[in-house]
Coordinates of N, CA and C and ligand atoms in Angstrom, one line a residue:
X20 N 0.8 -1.2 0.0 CA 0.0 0.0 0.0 C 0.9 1.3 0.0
X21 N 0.0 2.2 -0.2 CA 0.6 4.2 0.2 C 1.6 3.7 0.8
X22 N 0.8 3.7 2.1 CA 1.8 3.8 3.7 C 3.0 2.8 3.3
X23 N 3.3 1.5 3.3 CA 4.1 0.8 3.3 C 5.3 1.4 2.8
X24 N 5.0 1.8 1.3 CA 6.0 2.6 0.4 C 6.3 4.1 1.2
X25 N 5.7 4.5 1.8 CA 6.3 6.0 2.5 C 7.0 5.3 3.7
X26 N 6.7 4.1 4.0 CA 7.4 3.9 5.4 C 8.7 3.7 5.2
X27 N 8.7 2.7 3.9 CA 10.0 2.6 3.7 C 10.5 3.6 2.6
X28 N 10.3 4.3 2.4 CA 10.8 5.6 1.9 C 11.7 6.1 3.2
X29 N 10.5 6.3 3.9 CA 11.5 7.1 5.1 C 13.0 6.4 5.5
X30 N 12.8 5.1 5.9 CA 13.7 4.5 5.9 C 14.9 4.6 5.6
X31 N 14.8 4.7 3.9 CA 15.4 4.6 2.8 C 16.1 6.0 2.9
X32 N 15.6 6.9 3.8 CA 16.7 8.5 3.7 C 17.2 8.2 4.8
X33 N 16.3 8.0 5.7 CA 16.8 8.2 7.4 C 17.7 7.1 7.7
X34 N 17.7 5.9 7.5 CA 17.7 4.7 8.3 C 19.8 4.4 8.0
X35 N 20.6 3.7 8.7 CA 21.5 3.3 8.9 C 21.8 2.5 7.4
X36 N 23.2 2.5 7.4 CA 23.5 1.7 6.0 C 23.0 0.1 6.1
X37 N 22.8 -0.4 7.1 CA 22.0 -1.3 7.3 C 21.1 -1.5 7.0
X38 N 20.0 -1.0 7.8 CA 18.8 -0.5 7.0 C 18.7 -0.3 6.0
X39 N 19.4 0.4 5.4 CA 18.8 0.9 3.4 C 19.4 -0.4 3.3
X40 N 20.5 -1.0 3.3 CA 20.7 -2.6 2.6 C 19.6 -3.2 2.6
X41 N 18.8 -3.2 3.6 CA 17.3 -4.1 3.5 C 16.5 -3.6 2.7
X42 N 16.4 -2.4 2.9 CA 14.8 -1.7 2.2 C 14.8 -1.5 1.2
X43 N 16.5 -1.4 0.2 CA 16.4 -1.1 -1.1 C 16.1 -2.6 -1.7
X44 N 16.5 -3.6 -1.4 CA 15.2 -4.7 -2.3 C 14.3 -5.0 -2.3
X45 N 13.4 -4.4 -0.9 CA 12.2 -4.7 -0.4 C 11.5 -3.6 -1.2
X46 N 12.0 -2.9 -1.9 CA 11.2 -1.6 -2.6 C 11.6 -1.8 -4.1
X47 N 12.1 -2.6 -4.2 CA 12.4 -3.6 -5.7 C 11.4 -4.3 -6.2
X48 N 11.1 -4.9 -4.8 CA 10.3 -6.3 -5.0 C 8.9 -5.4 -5.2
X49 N 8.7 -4.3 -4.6 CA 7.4 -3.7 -5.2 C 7.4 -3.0 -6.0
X50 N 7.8 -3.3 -6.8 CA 7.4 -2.9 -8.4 C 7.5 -1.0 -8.8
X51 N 6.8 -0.9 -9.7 CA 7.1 0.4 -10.4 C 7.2 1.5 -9.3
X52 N 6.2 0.7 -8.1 CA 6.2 2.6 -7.1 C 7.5 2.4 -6.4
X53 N 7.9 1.1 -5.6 CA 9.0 0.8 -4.8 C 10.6 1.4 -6.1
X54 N 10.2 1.2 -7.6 CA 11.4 1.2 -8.2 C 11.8 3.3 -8.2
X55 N 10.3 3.7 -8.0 CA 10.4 5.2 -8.7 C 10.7 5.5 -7.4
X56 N 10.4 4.8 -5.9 CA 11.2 5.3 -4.6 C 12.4 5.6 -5.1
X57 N 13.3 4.6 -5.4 CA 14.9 4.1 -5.4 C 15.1 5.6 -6.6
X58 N 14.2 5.6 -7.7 CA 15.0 6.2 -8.2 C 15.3 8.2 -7.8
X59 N 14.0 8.1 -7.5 CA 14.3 9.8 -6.4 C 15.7 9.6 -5.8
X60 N 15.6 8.2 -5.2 CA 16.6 8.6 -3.6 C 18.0 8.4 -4.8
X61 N 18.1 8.1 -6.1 CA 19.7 8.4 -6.6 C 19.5 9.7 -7.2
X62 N 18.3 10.5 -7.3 CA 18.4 11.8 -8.2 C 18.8 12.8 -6.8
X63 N 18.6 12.7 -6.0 CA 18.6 13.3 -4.4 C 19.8 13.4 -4.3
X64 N 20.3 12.4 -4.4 CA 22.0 12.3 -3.8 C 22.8 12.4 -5.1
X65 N 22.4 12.4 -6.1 CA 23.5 12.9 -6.9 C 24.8 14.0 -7.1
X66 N 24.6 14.8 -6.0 CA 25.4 15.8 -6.0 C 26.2 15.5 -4.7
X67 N 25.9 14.5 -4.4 CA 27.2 14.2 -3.2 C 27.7 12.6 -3.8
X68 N 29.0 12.4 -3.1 CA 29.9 11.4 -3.8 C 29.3 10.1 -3.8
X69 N 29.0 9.1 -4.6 CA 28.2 8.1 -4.4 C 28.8 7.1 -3.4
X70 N 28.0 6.5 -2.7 CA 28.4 5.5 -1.8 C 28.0 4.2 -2.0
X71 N 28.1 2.8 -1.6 CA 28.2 1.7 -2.0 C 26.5 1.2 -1.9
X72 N 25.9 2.2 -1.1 CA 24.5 2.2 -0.8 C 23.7 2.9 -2.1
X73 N 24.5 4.1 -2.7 CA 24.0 4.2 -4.2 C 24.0 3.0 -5.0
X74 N 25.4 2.6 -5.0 CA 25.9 1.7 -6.2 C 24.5 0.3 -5.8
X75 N 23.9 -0.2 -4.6 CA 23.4 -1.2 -4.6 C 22.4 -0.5 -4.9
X76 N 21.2 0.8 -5.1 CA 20.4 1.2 -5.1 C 20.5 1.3 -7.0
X77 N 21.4 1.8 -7.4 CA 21.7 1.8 -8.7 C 21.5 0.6 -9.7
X78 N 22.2 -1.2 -9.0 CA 22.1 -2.2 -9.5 C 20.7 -2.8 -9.2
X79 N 19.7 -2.6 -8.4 CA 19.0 -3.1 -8.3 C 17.2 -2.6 -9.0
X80 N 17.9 -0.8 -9.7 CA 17.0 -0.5 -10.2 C 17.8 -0.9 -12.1
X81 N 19.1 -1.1 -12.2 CA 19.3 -1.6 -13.4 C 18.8 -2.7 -13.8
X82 N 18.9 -3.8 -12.5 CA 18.4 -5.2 -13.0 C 16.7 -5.8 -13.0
X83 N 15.8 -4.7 -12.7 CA 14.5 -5.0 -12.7 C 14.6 -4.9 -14.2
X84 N 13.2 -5.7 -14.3 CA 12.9 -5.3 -16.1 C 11.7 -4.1 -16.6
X85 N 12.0 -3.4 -15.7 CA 10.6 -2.0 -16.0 C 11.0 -1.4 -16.9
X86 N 10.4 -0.8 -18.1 CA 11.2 -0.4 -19.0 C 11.4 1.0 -18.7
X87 N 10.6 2.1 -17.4 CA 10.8 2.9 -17.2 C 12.1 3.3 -16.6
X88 N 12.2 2.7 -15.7 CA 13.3 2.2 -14.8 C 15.0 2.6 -15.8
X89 N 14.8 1.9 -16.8 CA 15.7 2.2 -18.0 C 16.0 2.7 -18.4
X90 N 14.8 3.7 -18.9 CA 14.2 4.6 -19.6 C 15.4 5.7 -18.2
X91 N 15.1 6.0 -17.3 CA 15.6 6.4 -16.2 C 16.8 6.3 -16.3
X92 N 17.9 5.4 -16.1 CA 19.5 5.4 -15.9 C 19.9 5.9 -17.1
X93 N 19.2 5.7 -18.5 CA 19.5 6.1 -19.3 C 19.8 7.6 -19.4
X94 N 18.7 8.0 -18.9 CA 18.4 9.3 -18.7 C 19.8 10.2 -17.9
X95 N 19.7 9.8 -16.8 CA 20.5 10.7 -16.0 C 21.2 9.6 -15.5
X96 N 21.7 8.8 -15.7 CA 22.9 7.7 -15.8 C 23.6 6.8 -16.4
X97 N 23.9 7.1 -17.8 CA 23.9 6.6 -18.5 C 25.2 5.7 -18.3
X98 N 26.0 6.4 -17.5 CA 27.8 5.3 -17.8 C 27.7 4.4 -16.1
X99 N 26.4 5.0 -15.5 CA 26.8 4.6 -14.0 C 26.7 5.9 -12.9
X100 N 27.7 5.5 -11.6 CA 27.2 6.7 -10.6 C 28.5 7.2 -10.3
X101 N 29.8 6.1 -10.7 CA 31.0 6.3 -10.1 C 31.6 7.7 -11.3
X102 N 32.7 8.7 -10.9 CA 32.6 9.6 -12.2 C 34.2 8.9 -12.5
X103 N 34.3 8.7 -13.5 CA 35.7 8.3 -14.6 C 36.7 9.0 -14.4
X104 N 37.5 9.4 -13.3 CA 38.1 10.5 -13.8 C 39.6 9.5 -13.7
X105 N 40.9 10.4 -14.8 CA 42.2 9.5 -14.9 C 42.8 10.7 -15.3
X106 N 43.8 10.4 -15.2 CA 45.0 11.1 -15.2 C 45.4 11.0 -16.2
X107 N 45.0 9.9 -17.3 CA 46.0 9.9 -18.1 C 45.1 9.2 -19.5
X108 N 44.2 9.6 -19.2 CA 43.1 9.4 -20.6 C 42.4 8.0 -20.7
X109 N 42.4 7.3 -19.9 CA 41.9 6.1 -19.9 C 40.4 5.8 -19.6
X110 N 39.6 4.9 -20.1 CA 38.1 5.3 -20.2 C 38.1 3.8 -19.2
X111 N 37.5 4.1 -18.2 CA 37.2 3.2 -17.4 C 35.9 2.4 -17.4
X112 N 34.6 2.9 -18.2 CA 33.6 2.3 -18.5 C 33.6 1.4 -18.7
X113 N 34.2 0.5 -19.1 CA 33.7 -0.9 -19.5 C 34.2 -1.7 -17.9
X114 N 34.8 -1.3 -17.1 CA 35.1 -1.5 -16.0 C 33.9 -1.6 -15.1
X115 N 33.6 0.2 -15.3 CA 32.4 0.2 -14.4 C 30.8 -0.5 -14.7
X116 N 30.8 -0.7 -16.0 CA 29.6 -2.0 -16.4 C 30.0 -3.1 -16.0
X117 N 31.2 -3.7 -15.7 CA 31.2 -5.1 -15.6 C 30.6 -5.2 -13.9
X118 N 31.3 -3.8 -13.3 CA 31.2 -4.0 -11.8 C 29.5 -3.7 -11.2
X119 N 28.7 -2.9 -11.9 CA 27.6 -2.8 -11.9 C 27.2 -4.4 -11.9
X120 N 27.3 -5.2 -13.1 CA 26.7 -6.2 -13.2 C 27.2 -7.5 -12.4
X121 N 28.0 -7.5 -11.6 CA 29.1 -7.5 -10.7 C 29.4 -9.1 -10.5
X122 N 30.1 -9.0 -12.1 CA 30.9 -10.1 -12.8 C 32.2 -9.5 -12.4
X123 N 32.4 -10.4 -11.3 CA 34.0 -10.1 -10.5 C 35.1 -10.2 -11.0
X124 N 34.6 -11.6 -11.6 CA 36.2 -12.3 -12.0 C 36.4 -11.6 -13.5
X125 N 35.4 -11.3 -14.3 CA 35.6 -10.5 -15.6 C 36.2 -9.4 -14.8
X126 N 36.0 -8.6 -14.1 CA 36.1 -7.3 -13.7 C 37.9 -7.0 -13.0
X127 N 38.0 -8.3 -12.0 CA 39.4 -9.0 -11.6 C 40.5 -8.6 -12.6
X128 N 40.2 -8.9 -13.6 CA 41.1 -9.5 -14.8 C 40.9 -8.2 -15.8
X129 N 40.1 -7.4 -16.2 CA 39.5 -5.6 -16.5 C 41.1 -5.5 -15.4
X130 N 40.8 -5.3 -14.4 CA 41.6 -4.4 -13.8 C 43.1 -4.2 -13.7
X131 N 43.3 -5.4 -14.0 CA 44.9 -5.9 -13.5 C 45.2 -5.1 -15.5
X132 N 44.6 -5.3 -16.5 CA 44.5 -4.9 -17.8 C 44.4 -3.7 -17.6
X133 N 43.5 -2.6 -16.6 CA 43.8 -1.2 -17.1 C 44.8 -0.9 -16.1
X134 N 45.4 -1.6 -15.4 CA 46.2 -0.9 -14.7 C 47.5 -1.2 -15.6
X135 N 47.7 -2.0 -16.3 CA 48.7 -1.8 -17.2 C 48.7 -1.1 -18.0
X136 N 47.7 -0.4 -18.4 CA 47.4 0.2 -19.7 C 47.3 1.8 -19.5
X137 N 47.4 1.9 -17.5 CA 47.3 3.1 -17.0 C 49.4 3.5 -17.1
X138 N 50.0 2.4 -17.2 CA 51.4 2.3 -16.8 C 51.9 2.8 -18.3
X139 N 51.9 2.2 -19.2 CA 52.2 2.4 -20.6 C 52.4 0.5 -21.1
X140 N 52.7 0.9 -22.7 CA 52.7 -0.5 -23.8 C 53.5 -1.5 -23.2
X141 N 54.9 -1.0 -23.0 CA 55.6 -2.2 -21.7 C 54.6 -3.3 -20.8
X142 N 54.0 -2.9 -20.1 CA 53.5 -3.2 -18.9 C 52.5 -4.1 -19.6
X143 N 51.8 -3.7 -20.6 CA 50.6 -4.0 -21.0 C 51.2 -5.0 -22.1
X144 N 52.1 -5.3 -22.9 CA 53.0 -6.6 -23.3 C 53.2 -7.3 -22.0
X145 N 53.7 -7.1 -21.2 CA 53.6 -7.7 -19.4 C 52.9 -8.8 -19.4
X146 N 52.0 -7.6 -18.6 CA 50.4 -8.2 -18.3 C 50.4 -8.4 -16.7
X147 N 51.7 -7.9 -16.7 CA 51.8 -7.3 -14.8 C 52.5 -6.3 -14.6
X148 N 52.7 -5.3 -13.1 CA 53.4 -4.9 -12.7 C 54.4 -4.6 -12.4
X149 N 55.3 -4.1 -11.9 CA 56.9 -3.6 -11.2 C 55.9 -3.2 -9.9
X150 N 56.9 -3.3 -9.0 CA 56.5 -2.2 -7.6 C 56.5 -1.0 -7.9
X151 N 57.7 -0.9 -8.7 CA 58.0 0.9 -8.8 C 56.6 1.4 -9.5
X152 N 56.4 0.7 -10.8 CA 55.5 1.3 -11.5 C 54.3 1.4 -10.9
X153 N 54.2 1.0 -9.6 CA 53.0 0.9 -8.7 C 52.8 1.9 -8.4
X154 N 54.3 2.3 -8.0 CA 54.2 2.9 -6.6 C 54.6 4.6 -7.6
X155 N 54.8 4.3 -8.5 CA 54.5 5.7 -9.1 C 52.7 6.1 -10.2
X156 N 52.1 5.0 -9.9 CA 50.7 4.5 -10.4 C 49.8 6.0 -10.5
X157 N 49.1 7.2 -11.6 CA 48.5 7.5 -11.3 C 47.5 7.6 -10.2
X158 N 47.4 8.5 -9.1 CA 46.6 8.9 -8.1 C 45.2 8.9 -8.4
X159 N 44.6 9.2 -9.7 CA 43.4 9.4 -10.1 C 42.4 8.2 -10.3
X160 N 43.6 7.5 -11.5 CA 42.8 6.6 -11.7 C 43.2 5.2 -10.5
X161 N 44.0 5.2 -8.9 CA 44.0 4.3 -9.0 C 42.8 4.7 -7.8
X162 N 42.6 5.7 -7.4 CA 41.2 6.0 -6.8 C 39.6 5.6 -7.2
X163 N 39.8 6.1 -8.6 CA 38.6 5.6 -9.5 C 38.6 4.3 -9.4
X164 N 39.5 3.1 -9.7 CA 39.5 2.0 -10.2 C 38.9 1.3 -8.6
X165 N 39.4 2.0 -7.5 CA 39.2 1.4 -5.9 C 37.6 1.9 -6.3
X166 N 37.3 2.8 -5.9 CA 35.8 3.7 -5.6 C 34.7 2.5 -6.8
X167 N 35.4 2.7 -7.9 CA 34.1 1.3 -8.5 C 34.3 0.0 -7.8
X168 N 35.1 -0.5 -7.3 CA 34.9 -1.7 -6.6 C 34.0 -1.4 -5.6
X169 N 34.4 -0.6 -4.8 CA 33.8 0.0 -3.9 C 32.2 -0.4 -3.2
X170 N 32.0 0.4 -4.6 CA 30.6 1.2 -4.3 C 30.1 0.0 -5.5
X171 N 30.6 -0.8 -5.9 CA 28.9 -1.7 -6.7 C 29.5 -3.2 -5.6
X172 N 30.5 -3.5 -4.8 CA 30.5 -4.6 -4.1 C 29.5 -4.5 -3.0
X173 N 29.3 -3.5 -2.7 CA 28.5 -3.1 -0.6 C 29.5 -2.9 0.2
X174 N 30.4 -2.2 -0.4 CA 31.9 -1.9 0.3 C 32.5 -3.3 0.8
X175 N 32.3 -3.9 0.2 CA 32.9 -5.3 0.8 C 34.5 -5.6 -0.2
X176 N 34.7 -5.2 -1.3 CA 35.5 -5.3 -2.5 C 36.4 -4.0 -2.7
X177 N 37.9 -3.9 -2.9 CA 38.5 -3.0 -3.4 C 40.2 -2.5 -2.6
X178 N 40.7 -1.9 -2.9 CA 42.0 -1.9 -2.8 C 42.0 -1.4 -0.9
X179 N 41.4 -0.1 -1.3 CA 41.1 1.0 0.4 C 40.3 -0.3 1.3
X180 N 39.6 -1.3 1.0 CA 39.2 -2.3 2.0 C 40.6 -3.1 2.4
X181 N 41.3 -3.7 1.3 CA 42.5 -4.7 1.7 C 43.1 -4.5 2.8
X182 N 43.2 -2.5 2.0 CA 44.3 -1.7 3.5 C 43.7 -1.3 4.6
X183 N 42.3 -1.5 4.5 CA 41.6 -0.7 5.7 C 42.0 -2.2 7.0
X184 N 41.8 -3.6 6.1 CA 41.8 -4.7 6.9 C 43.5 -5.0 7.4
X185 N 44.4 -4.4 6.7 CA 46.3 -4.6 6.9 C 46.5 -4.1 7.9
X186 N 46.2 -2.2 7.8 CA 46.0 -1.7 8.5 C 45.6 -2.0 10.2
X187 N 44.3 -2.5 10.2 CA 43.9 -3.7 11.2 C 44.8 -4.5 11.9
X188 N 45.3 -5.2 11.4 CA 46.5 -6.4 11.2 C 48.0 -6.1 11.6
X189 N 48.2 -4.6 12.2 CA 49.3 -4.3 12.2 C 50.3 -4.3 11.2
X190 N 49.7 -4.4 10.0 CA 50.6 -4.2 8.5 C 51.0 -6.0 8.8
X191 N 50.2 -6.8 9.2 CA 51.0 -8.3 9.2 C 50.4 -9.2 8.1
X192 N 51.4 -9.4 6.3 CA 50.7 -9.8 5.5 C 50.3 -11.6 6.2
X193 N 51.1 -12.2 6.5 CA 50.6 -13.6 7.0 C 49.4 -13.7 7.8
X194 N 48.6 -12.5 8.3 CA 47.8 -12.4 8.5 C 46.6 -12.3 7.8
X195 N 47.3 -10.9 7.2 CA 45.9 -10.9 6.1 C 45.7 -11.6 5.1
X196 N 46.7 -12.6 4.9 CA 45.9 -13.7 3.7 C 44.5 -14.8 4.0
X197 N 44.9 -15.4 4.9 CA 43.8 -16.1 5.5 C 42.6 -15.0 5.8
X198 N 43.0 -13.6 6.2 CA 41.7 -13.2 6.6 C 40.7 -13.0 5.4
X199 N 41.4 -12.6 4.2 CA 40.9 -12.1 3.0 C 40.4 -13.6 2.1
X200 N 41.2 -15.0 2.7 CA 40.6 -15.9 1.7 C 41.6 -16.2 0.9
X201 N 42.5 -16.0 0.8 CA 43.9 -15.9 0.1 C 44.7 -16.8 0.3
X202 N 44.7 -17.5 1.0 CA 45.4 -19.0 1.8 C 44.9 -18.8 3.2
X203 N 44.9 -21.0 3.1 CA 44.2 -21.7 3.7 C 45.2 -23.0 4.3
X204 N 45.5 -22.2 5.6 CA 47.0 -22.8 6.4 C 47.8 -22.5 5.8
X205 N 48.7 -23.8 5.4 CA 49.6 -23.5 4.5 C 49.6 -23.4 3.0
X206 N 48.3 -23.2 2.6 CA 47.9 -23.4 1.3 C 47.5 -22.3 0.5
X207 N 48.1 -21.9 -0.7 CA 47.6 -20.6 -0.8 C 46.3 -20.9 -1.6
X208 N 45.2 -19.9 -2.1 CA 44.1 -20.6 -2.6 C 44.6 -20.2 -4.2
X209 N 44.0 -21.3 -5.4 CA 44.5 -21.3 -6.6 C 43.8 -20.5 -7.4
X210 N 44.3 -19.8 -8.4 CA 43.7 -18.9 -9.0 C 43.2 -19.8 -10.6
X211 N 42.1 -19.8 -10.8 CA 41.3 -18.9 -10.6 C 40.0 -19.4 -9.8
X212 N 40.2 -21.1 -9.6 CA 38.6 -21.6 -9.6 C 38.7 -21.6 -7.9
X213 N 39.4 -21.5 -7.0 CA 39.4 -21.5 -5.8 C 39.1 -20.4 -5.1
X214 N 39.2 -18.9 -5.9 CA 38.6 -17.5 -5.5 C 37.6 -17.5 -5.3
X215 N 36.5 -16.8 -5.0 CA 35.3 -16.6 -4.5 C 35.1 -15.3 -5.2
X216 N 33.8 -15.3 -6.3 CA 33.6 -14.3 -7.3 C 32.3 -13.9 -7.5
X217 N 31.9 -14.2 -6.1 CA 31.0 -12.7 -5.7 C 30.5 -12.6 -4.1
X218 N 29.5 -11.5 -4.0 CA 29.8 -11.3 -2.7 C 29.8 -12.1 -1.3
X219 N 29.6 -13.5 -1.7 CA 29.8 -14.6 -0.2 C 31.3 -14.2 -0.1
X220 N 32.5 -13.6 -0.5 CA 33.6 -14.0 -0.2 C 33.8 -13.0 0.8
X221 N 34.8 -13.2 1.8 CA 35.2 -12.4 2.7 C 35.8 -11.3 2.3
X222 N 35.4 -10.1 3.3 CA 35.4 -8.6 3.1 C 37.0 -8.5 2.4
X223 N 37.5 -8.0 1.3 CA 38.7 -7.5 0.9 C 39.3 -8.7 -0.1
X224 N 38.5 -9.6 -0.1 CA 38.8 -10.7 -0.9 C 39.3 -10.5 -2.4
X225 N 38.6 -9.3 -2.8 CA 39.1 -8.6 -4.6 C 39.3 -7.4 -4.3
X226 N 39.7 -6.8 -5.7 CA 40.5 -7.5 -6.6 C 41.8 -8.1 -6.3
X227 N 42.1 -9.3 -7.0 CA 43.5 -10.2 -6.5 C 45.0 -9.2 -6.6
X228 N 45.9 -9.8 -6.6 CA 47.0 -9.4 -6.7 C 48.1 -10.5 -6.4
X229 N 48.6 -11.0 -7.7 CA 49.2 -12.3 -7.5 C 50.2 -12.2 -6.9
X230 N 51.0 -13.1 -5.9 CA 52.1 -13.1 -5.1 C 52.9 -13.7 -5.7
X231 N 52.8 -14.6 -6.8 CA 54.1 -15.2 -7.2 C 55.2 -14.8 -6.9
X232 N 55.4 -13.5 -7.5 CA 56.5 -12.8 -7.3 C 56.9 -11.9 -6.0
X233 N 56.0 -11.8 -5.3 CA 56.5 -11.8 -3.8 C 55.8 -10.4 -3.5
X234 N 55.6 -9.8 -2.3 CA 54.4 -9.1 -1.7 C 54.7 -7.1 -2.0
X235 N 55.7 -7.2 -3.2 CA 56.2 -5.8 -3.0 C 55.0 -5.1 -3.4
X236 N 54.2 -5.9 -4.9 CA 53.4 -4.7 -5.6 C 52.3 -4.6 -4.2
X237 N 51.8 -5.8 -3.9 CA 50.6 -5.2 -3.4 C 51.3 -4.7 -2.1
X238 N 52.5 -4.7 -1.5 CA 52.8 -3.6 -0.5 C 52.4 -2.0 -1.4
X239 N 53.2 -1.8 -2.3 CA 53.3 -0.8 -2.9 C 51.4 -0.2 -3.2
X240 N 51.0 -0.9 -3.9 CA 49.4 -1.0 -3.9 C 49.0 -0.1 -2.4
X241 N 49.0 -0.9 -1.2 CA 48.4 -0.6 0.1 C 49.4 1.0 0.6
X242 N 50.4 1.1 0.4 CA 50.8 1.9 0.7 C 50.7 3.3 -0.4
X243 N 50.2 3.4 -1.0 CA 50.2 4.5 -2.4 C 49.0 5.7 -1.6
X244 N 50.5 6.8 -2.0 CA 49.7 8.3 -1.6 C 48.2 8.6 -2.2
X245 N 48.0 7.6 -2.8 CA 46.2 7.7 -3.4 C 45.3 7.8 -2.1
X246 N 45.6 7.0 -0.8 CA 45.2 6.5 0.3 C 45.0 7.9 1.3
X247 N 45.8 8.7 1.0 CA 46.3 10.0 1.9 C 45.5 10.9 1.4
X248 N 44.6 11.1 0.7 CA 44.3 12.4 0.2 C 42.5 12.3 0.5
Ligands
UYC2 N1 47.1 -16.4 -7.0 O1 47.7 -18.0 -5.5 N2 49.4 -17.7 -10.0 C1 47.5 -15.6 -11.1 C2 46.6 -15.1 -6.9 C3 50.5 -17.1 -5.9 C4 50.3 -18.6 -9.9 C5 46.7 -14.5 -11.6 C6 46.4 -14.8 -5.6 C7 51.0 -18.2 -5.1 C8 50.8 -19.0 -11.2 C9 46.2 -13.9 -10.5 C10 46.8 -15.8 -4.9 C11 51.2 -19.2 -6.2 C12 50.0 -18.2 -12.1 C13 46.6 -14.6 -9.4 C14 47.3 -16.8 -5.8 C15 50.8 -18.6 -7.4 C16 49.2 -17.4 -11.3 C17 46.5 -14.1 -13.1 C18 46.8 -16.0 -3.4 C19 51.7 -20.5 -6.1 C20 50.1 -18.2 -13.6 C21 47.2 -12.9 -13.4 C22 47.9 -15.2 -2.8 C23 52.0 -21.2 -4.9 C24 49.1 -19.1 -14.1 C25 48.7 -13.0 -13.3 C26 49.0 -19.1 -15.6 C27 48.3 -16.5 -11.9 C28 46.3 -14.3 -8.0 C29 50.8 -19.2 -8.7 C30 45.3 -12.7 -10.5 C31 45.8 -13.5 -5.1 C32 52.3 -17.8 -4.5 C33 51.8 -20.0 -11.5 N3 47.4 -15.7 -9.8 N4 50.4 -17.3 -7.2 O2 49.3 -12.3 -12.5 O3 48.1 -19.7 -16.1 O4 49.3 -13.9 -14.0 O5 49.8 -18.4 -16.2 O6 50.2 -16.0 -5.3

């Protein structure tokens, strides 16, 4: 009814990021009025920075089949909520569609690709890293590339999670592998079918960063002045 839909409207401004976790598929499931709730509450907040509670408000009015609904992102969302910005001319969109639709492991494997592609041709013949080239890594985009993980995982996924949980940890990586899902005892977990590639995996669990070669990049990664600003 009215009421129902205004109750959880209210909800939906007022209530804890908890709360809107609930209410925004509870106002999914009610169709055109619950969908045109959702879509006020992203026209509302569009002038402030999107948060992981847009990005779930965003996918949830992408994946109904209303054609209005459509008709809508189209409208006044057409690439998404996160804004593209790079340092160095790189179009992040196909990034931020994969993560919308939040195909991980396509999105995993996007990333580790534009961050070579953020580095120059070298890197991207690669198809990895250096520390240094990390650790001299545009500021912009490696912000952007964290903030889309971000904001379409439920803040569960993304670089600023890894470090927020290291951090935690006293900077102890033997720690943080197991906590992230990473290895299991002595076992590291195998790439690719042993990851966990979507949100049941534990908080910080993507995007990967292979160790083969030993813990400099993703030190370099956790430590990058991107983090400081
Ligand atoms: N892999 O085990 N990994 C690869 C991870 C290790 C290995 C790629 C992460 C341990 C080999 C990604 C972990 C290890 C290949 C990741 C992990 C190992 C490979 C694709 C847990 C053996 C090449 C991108 C820490 C004991 C396989 C890339 C091939 C690939 C990620 C082996 C994203 C987070 C130490 C042999 N592993 N990697 O970088 O088919 O190649 O070429 O970390």
């Amino acid at each position: 009814t009215a009421n129902d839909i205004d109750s959880l409207r209210q909800k939906l401004i007022a209530g804890s990021q908890k709360v809107q976790q609930q209410i925004i598929p509870q106002l999914a499931d009610l169709g055109n009025e619950g969908l045109q709730v959702l879509q006020e509450f992203l026209l509302k907040r569009r002038d402030t920075p999107a948060t992981w509670i847009d990005g779930k408000a965003y996918q949830v009015v992408y994946n109904s089949d209303a054609p209005t609904a459509k008709e809508f992102l189209e409208t006044y969302f057409p690439e998404g909520i996160v804004p593209l910005k790079s340092d160095c001319g790189i179009s992040y969109n196909s990034l931020q569609q994969l993560l919308i639709r939040q195909e991980f492991q396509a999105a995993d494997l996007l990333t580790i690709q534009k961050m070579c592609e953020a580095v120059g041709p070298q890197a991207v013949q690669r198809k990895w890293l250096y520390f240094t080239e990390v650790e001299n890594f545009p500021i912009q985009d490696l912000q952007t590339i964290n903030y889309l993980w971000v904001v379409y995982s439920e803040g569960k996924f993304g670089f600023s999670i890894q470090r927020e949980i290291w951090l935690g940890l006293s900077k102890n990586w033997e720690n943080l592998w197991p906590k992230i899902g990473w290895k299991d005892g002595n076992k590291w977990t195998r790439y690719p079918h042993e990851f966990t590639w979507d949100l049941s995996a534990p908080r910080g669990h993507l995007p990967l960063s292979n160790q083969l070669r030993g813990v400099r990049v993703m030190s370099s990664l956790l430590n990058h002045p991107a983090w400081n600003t």
